[in-house]
XYZ file of C-alpha atoms in Angstrom:
602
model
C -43.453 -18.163 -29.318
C -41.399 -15.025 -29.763
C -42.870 -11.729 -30.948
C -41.671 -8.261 -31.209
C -43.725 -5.142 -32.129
C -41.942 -2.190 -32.729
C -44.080 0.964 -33.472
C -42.197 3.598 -35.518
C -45.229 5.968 -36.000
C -45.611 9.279 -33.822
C -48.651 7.677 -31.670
C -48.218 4.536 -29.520
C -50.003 1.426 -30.689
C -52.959 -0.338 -28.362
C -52.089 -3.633 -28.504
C -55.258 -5.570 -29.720
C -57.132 -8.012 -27.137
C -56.272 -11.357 -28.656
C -52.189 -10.964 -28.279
C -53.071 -11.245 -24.765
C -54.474 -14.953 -25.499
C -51.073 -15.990 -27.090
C -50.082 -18.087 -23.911
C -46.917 -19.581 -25.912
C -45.130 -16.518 -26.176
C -41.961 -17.193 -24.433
C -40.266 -14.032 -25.602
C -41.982 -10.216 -25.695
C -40.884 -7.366 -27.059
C -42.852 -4.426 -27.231
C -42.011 -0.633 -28.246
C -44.308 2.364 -28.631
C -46.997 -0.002 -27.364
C -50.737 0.704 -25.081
C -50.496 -2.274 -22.804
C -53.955 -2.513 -21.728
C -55.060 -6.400 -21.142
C -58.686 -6.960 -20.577
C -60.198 -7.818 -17.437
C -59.703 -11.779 -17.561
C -56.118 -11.605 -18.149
C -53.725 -13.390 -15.484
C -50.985 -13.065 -17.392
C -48.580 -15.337 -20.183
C -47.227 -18.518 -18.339
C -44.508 -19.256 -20.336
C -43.127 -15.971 -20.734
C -39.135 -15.660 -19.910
C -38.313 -12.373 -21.673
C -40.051 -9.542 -21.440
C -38.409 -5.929 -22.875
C -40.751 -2.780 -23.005
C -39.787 -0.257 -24.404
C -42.077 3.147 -24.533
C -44.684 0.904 -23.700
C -47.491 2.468 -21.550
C -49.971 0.959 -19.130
C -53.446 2.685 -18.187
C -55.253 0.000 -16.008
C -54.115 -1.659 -13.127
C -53.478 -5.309 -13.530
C -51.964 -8.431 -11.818
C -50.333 -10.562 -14.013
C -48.722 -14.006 -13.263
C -45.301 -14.497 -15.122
C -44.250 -17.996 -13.455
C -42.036 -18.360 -16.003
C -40.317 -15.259 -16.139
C -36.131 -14.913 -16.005
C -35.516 -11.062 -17.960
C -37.792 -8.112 -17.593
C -37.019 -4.067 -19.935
C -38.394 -1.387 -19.269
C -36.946 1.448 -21.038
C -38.965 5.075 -20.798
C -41.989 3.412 -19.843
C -45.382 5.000 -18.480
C -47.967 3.912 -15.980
C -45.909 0.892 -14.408
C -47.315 1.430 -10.974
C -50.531 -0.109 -12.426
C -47.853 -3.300 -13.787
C -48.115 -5.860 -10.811
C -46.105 -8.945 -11.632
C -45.707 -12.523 -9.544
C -42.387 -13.459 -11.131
C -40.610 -16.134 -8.525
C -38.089 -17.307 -11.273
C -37.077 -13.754 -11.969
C -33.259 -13.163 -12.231
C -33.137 -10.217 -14.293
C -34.567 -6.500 -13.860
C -33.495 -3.641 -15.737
C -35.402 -0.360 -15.027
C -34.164 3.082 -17.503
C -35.856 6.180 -17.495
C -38.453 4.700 -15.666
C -39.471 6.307 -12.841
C -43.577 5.235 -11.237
C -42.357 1.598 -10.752
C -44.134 -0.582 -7.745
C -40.786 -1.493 -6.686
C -42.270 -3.857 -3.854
C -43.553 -5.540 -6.592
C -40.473 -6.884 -8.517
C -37.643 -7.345 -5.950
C -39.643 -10.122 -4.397
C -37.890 -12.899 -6.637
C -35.189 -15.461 -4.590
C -33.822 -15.591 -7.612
C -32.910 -12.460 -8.732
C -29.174 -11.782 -9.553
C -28.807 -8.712 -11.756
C -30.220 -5.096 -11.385
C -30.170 -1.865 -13.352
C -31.501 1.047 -12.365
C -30.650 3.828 -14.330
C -33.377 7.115 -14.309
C -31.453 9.148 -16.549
C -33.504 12.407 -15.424
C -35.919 13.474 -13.019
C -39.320 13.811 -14.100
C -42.671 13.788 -11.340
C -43.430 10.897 -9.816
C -47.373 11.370 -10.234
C -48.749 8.486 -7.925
C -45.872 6.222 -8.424
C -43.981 4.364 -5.043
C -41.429 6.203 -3.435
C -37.991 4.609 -3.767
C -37.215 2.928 -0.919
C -33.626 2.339 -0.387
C -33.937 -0.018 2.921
C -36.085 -1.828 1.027
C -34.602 -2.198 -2.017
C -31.243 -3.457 -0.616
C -32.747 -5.610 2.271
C -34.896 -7.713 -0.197
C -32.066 -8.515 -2.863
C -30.374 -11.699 -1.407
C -29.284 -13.704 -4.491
C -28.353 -10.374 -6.433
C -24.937 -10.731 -7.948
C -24.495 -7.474 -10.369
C -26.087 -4.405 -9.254
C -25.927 -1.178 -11.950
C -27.445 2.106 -10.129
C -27.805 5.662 -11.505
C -26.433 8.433 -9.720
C -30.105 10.038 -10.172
C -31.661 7.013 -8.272
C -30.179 8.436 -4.951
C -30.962 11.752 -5.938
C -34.563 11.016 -7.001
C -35.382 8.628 -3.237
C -33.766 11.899 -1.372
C -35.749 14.167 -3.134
C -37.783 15.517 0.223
C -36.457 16.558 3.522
C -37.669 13.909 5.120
C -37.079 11.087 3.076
C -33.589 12.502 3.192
C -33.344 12.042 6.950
C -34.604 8.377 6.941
C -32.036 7.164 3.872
C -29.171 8.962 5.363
C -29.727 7.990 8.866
C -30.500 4.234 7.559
C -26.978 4.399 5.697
C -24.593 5.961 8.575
C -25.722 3.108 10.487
C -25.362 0.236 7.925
C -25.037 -2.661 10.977
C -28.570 -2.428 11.299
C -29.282 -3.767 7.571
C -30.086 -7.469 8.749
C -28.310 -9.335 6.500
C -25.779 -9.517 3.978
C -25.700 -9.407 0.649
C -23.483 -13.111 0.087
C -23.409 -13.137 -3.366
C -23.173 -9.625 -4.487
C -19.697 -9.787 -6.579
C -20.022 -6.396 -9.005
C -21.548 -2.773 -8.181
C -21.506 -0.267 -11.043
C -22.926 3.406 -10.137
C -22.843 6.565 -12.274
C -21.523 8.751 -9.141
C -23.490 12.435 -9.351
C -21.272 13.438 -6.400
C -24.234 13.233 -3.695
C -23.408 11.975 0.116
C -26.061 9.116 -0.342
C -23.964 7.641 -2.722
C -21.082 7.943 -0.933
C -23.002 6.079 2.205
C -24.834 3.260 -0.144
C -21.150 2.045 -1.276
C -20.126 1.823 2.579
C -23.114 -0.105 2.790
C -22.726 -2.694 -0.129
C -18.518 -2.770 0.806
C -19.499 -3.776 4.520
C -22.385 -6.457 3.681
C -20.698 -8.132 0.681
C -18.524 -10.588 1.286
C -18.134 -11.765 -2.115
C -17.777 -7.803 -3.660
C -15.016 -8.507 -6.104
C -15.525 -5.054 -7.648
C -16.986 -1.672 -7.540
C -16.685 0.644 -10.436
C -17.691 4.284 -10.259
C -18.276 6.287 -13.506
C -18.247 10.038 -13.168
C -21.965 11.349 -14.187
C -21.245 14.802 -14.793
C -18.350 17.263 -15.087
C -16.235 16.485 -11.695
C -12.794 17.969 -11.364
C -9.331 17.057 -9.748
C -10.577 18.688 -6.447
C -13.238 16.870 -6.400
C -12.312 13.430 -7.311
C -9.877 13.743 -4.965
C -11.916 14.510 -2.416
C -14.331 11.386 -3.172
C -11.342 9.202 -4.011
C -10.290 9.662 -0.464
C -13.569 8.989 1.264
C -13.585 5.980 -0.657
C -10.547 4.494 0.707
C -11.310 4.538 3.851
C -14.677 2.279 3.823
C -14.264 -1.111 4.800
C -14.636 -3.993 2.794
C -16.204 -6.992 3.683
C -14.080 -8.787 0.894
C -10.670 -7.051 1.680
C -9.432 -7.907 -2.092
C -12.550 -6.067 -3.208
C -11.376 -3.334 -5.483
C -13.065 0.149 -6.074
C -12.325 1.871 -9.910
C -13.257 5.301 -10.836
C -13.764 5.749 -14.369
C -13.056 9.501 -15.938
C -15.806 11.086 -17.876
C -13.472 11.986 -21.370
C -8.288 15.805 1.654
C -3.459 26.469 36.697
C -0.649 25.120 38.551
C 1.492 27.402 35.724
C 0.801 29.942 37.604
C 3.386 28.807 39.946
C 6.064 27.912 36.815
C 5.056 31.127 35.342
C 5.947 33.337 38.501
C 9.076 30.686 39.211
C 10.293 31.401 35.590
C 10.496 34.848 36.102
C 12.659 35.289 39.351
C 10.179 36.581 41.100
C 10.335 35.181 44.520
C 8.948 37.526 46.800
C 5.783 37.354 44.809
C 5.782 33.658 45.540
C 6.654 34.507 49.309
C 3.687 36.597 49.486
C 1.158 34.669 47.127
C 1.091 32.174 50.439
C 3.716 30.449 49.818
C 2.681 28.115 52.718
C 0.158 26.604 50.321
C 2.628 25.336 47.957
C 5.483 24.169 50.439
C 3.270 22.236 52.314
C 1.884 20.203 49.171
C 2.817 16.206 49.083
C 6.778 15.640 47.798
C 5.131 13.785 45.092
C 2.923 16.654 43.553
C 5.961 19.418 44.247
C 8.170 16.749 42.097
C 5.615 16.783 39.779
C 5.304 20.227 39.376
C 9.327 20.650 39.015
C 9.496 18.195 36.522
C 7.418 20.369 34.098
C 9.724 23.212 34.100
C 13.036 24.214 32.397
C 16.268 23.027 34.306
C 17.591 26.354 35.090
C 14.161 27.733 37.016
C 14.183 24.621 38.749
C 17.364 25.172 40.597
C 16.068 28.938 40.987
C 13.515 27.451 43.103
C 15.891 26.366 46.007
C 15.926 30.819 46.683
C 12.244 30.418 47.690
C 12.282 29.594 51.324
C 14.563 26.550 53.290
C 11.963 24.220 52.759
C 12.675 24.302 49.010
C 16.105 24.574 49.460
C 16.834 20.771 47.991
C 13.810 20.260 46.436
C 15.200 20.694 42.540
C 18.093 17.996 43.887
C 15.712 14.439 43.941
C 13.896 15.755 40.741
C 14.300 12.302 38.595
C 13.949 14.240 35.093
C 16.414 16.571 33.844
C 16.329 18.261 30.578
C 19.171 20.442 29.059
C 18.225 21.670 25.634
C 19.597 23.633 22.944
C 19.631 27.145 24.548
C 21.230 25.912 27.863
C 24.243 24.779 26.157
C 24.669 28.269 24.621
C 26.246 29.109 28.187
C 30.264 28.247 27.615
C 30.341 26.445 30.680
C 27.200 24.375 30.194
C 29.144 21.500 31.132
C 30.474 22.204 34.123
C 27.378 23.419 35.335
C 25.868 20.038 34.296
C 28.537 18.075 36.187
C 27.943 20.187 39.480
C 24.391 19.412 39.145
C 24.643 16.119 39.097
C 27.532 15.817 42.061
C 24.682 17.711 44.031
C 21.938 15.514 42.876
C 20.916 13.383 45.782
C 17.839 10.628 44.533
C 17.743 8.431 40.931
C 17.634 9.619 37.523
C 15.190 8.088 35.897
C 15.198 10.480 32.739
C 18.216 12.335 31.267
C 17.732 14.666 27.974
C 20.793 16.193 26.152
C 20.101 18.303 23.035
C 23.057 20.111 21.503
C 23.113 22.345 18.691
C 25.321 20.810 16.084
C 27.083 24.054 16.162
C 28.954 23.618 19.141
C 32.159 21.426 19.948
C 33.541 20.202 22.909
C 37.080 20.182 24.323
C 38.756 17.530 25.516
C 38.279 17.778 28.801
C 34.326 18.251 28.195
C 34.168 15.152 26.567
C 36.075 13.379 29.599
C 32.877 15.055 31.778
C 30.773 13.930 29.515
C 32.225 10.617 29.593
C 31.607 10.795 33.225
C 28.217 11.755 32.798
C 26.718 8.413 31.760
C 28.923 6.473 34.335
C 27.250 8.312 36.649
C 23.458 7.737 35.092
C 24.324 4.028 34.799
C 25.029 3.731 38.752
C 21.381 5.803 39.424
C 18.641 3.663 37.501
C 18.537 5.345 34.470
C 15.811 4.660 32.279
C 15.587 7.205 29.796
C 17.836 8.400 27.825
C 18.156 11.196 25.287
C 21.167 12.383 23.496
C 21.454 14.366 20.249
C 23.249 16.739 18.209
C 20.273 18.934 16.693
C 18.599 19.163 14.204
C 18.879 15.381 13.591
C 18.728 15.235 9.428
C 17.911 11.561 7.655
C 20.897 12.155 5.976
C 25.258 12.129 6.537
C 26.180 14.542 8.775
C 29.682 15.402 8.067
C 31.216 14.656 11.281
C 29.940 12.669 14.103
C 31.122 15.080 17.243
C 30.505 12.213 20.028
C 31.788 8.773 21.121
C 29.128 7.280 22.847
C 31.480 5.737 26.285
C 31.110 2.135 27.175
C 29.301 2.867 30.637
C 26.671 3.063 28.299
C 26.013 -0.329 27.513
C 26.210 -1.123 31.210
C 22.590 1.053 31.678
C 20.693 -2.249 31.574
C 17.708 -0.617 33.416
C 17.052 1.390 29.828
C 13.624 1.585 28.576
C 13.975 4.280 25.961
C 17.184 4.987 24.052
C 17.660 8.075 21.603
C 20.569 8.578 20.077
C 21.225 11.148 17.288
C 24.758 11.912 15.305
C 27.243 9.876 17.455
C 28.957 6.990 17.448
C 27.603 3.779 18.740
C 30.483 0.937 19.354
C 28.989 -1.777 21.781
C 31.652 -4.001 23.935
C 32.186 -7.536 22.701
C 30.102 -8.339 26.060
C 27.555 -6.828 25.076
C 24.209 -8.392 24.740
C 21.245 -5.674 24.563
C 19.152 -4.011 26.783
C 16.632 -6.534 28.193
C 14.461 -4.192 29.360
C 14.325 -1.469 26.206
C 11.438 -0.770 24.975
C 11.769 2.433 22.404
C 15.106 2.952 20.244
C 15.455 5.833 17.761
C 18.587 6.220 15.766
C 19.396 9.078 13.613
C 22.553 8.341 11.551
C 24.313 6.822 14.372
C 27.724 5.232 13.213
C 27.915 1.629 14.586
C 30.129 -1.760 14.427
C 29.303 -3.185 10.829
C 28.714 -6.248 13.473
C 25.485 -4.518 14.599
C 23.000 -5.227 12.584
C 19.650 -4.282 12.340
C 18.822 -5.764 9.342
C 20.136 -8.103 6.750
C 19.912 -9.135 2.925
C 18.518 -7.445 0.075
C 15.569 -9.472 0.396
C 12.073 -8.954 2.735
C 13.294 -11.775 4.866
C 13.393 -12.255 8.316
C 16.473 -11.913 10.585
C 17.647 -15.141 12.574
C 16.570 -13.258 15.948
C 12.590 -11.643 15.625
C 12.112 -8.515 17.927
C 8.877 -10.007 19.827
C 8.508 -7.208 21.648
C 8.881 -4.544 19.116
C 5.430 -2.728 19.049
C 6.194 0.318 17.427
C 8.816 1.207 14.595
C 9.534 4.378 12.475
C 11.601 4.481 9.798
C 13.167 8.117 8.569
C 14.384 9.029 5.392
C 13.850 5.892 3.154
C 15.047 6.353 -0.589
C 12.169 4.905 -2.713
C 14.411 6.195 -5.958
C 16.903 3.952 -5.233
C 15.830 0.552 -4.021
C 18.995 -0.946 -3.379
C 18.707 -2.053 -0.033
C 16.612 0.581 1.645
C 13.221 -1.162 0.708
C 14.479 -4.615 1.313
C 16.428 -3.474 4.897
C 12.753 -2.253 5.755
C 10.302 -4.830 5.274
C 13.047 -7.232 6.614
C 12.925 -5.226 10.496
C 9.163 -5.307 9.369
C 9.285 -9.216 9.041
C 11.281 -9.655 11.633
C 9.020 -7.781 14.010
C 5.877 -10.444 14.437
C 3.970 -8.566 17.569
C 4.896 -4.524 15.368
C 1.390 -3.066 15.784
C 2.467 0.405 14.799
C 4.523 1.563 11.681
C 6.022 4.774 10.500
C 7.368 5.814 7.435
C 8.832 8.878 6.217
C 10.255 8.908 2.432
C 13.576 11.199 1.287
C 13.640 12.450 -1.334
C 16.402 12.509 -3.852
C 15.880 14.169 -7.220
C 19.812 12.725 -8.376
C 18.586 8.862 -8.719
C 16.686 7.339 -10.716
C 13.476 5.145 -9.611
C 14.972 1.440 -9.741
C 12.096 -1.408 -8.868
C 13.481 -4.256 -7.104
C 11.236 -6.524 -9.252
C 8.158 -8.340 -9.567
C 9.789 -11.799 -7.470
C 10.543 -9.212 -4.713
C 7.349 -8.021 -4.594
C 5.823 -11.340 -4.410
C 7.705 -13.096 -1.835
C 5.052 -12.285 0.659
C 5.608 -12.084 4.545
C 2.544 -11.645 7.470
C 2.610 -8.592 9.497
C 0.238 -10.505 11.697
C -0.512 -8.080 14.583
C 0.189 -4.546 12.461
C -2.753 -1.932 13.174
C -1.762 1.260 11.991
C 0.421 2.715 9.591
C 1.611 6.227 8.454
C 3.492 7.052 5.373
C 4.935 10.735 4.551
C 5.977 12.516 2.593
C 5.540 10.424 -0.504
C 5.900 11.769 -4.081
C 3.605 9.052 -6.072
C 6.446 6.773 -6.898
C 5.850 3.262 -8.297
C 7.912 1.704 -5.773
C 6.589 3.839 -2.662
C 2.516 2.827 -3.863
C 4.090 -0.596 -4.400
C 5.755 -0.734 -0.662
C 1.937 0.575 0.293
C 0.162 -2.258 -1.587
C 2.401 -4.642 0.052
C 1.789 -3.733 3.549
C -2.056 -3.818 2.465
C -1.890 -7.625 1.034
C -0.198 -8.746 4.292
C -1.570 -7.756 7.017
C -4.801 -9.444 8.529
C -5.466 -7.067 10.954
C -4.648 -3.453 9.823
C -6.985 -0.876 10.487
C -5.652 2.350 9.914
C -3.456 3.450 6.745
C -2.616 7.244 6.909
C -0.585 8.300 3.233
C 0.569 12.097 3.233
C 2.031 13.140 0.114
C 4.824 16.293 0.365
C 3.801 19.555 -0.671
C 4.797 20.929 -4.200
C 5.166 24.065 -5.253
C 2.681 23.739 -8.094
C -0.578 23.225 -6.016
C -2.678 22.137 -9.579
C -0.399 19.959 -10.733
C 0.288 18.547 -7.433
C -3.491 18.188 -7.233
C -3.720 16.362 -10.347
C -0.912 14.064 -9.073
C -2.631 13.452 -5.923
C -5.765 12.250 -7.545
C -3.928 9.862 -9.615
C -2.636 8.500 -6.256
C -5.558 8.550 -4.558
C -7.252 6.059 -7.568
C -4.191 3.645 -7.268
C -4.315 3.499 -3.922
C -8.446 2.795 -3.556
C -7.528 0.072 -5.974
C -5.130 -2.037 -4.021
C -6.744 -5.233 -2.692
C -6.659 -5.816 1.168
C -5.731 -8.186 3.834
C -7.980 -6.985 6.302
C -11.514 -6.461 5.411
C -11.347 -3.340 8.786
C -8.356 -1.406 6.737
C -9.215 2.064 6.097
C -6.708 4.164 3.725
C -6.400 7.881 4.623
C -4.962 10.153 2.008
C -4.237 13.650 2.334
C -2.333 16.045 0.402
C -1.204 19.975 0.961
C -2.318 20.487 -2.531
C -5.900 20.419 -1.324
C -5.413 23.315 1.300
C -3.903 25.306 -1.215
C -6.595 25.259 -3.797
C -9.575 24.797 -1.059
């Protein structure tokens, strides 16, 4: 019932003509071995194992295995002439084996496992062509699926079998089913572009993939397993908690502004002017609108008919360089008084250099009360450059008339004071809020708790959030703070992060419970992270967002630039494998990692 023949001389053994009669054998094992059965054989019916090893074949037969659950071959010869009818097969391992009828083999319903390793490239003689399509489209029960990196290598080997695999693999929606009960892929990665496209493949047809594991086949630095760690990250996964590890071996109208911005007027005058002035209000507001303040007002020296024109403008701007002018203010304030239509936009930038006297601040003051009477919808104001951390003086009171601008729709505020009446209760109508370091009532919260918990009242209109300047060394309430707003925000689709960093704390973890008190981010698309050293807790905040939200497609991760580009590099791979490990809530996310070490060394 069981026989094994292992040949240990230098010449293979031809197996005799009466083994081929023993129709009991139920296990085979052959190595070193002719396998050349005479003309009347059909094959052994109750065969289940069959391992050849060395073992060559020189006539072409058709054998029927019904029987058969486990088939070897190991540096075999001749298989092409090996035709099998195996229906109960559930096993196939093929190594260093190169001329096998494929077609013939991966017929089986029941075939679960596959290994295919080649080990080296040797000529095909008149063996079948590998045939990827093929080969994945008739494998429906496999479960465990081994490849070699030179299995890719070897069906690619001509131009335009190239073309065919690698336009059959960009495309993977046309493979016409999927592969329901594949749960573990292991490939010895050579670093090829096929291989890259076969793993999309298998990660967006298998919705039972627990786990792919890549092993390095060949000498493949930082750089580069970086480079493919990335890739990897962003294929979708049929299975979002499947998980991916890489083993070791041992990223015209300017005209006009242009000629307007430099004084020159009788240029415009003679440049038929005509042309211009007699363009819809609409488009001339539109054109005003797109330069700087102080060459829109030059405009009212063109001709009469553009006398007013800069006056029902509903944008102004005054940056940085405007307010260099000691009486900035006062020219602001005229402006204004002459301003004759709504402000729907209002922009202040200030260099944090400059102070105000009392009496500014009183026009100032009168500033807003006048933008709350005209509509305003916009509203900028900042001290520049607005830092993520403690200024060491806030130079503005934000006035009350503030809080009365109930038309608002987008609200920046950046070192000033923010004290809201007891009245007050919100903008209705506000759509974008960003506050840098803006000192407020301890009553105005915007999150609560050291836990990622909801607050009482959700922000169900909140679409988009960024968050500035989050200290991932020291947990204490930064990390919580943000995945409460997160919580709180049921309908956020778009999330920004940007990490500080602070080299005089040490990395505290708020702990595993925090961690697994889970919240859905139900609606959350897209997410960007900067600036991110490697810490645990940052890669932990990361895996978090992963696990809980459904529908996340997009996960951009930028680590910070270092000064040591190779070490940086090095640190960047590491991220990049503990990030292509974390398990997914949406089967769609993609994780994008890039890191200015690359550039460097690229």
């Amino acid at each position: 019932m069981d026989l094994t023949l292992a040949n240990s001389s230098a010449h293979p053994y031809k197996l005799p003509s009466y083994i081929y009669s023993c129709q009991e054998l139920r296990h085979l094992k052959l190595s070193k071995c002719i396998f050349k059965p005479p003309l009347m054989f059909v094959g052994f019916r109750n065969l289940s194992i069959l391992h050849l090893k060395k073992v060559s074949f020189v006539v072409n037969t058709f054998e029927n295995f019904p029987l058969l659950e486990y088939i070897t071959f190991v540096t075999c010869v001749g298989v092409r002439h090996f035709h099998i009818c195996s229906p109960k097969l559930r096993s196939f391992t093929a190594i260093d084996t190169q001329d096998v009828r494929w077609s013939s083999f991966m017929i089986s319903p029941n075939l679960t496992v596959v290994y295919i390793a080649l080990c080296r490239i040797r000529q095909y003689g008149q063996g079948e062509r590998i045939d990827l399509v093929k080969l994945v489209g008739c494998l429906p029960a496999i479960v465990n699926l081994s490849l070699d990196g030179l299995f890719l290598k070897v069906s690619t080997a001509t131009g335009s079998s190239m073309e065919s695999v690698v336009s059959y693999l960009e495309a993977p929606d046309c493979l016409d089913q999927t592969l329901d009960k594949l749960q573990t892929v292991n490939m010895k990665f050579m670093g090829s572009g096929a291989e890259l496209l076969l793993i999309k493949l298998l990660l967006a047809h298998s919705p039972s993939l627990k786990k792919v594991t890549i092993e390095q086949g060949g000498v493949i630095d930082a750089y580069q397993g970086f480079k493919v760690s990335r890739e990897l990250m962003r294929f979708s996964r049929a299975l979002p908690r499947a998980e991916i590890i890489s083993l070791e071996p041992s990223q015209q109208i300017m005209r006009v502004m242009a000629i307007a911005g430099n004084g020159n007027c009788e240029a415009i005058k003679s440049a038929k002017a005509d042309i211009i002035s007699n363009l819809p209000r609409d488009i001339i507001a539109n054109i005003l609108k797109r330069m700087p303040i102080k060459y829109v007002v030059r405009t009212s020296m063109l001709s009469r008919k553009w006398r007013y024109n800069w006056s029902t403008i509903p944008e102004l701007e005054f940056g940085q360089q405007f307010f260099e002018n000691s009486d900035s203010v006062s020219i602001i304030s005229k402006l204004l008084l002459l301003h004759s239509g709504p402000i729907l936009k209002f922009v202040i930038q200030i260099s944090s250099k400059i102070s105000f006297t009392e009496r500014e601040v009183i026009d100032i003051n009168q500033w807003i009360l006048f933008l709350s009477r005209n509509g305003l919808e916009e509203l900028t104001f900042e001290y520049s450059p607005c830092s993520f951390r403690e200024p060491k003086k806030l130079p503005y009171k934000l006035p009350s008339h503030l809080f009365s601008c109930l038309q608002l729709t987008h609200l920046k505020l950046c070192k000033c004071s923010l004290f809201p009446p007891v009245t007050f209760e919100g903008f209705p109508n506000l759509i974008n809020l960003e506050l840098y370091y803006v000192a407020r009532e301890p009553d105005l919260c915007l999150a609560a708790g050291d836990g990622p918990k909801r607050l009482p009242a959700a922000f169900n209109c909140l679409k988009m959030l960024t968050l500035s300047g989050i200290d991932f060394r020291n947990s204490n309430g930064e990390i919580s703070r943000a995945i409460c707003l997160i919580c709180s925000s049921p309908n956020l689709q778009e999330l920004e992060i940007s990490a500080y960093r602070n080299d005089h704390s040490a990395v505290s973890d708020p702990g595993i419970e925090f961690w697994e008190e889970k919240c859905t981010m139900g609606q959350l698309r897209t997410v960007k992270f900067t600036a991110v050293e490697g810490l645990t807790t940052e890669l932990k905040f990361i895996k978090y967002i992963l696990a809980c939200s459904p529908l996340l497609e997009k996960v951009y991760v930028e680590r910070e630039e270092v000064a040591d580009a190779s070490a940086g590099l090095m640190t960047g791979f590491m991220i990049s494998k503990e990030l292509m490990r974390f398990r997914r809530a949406s089967p769609k996310a993609e994780v994008m990692y890039s890191d200015p070490s690359e550039a460097k060394l690229a």
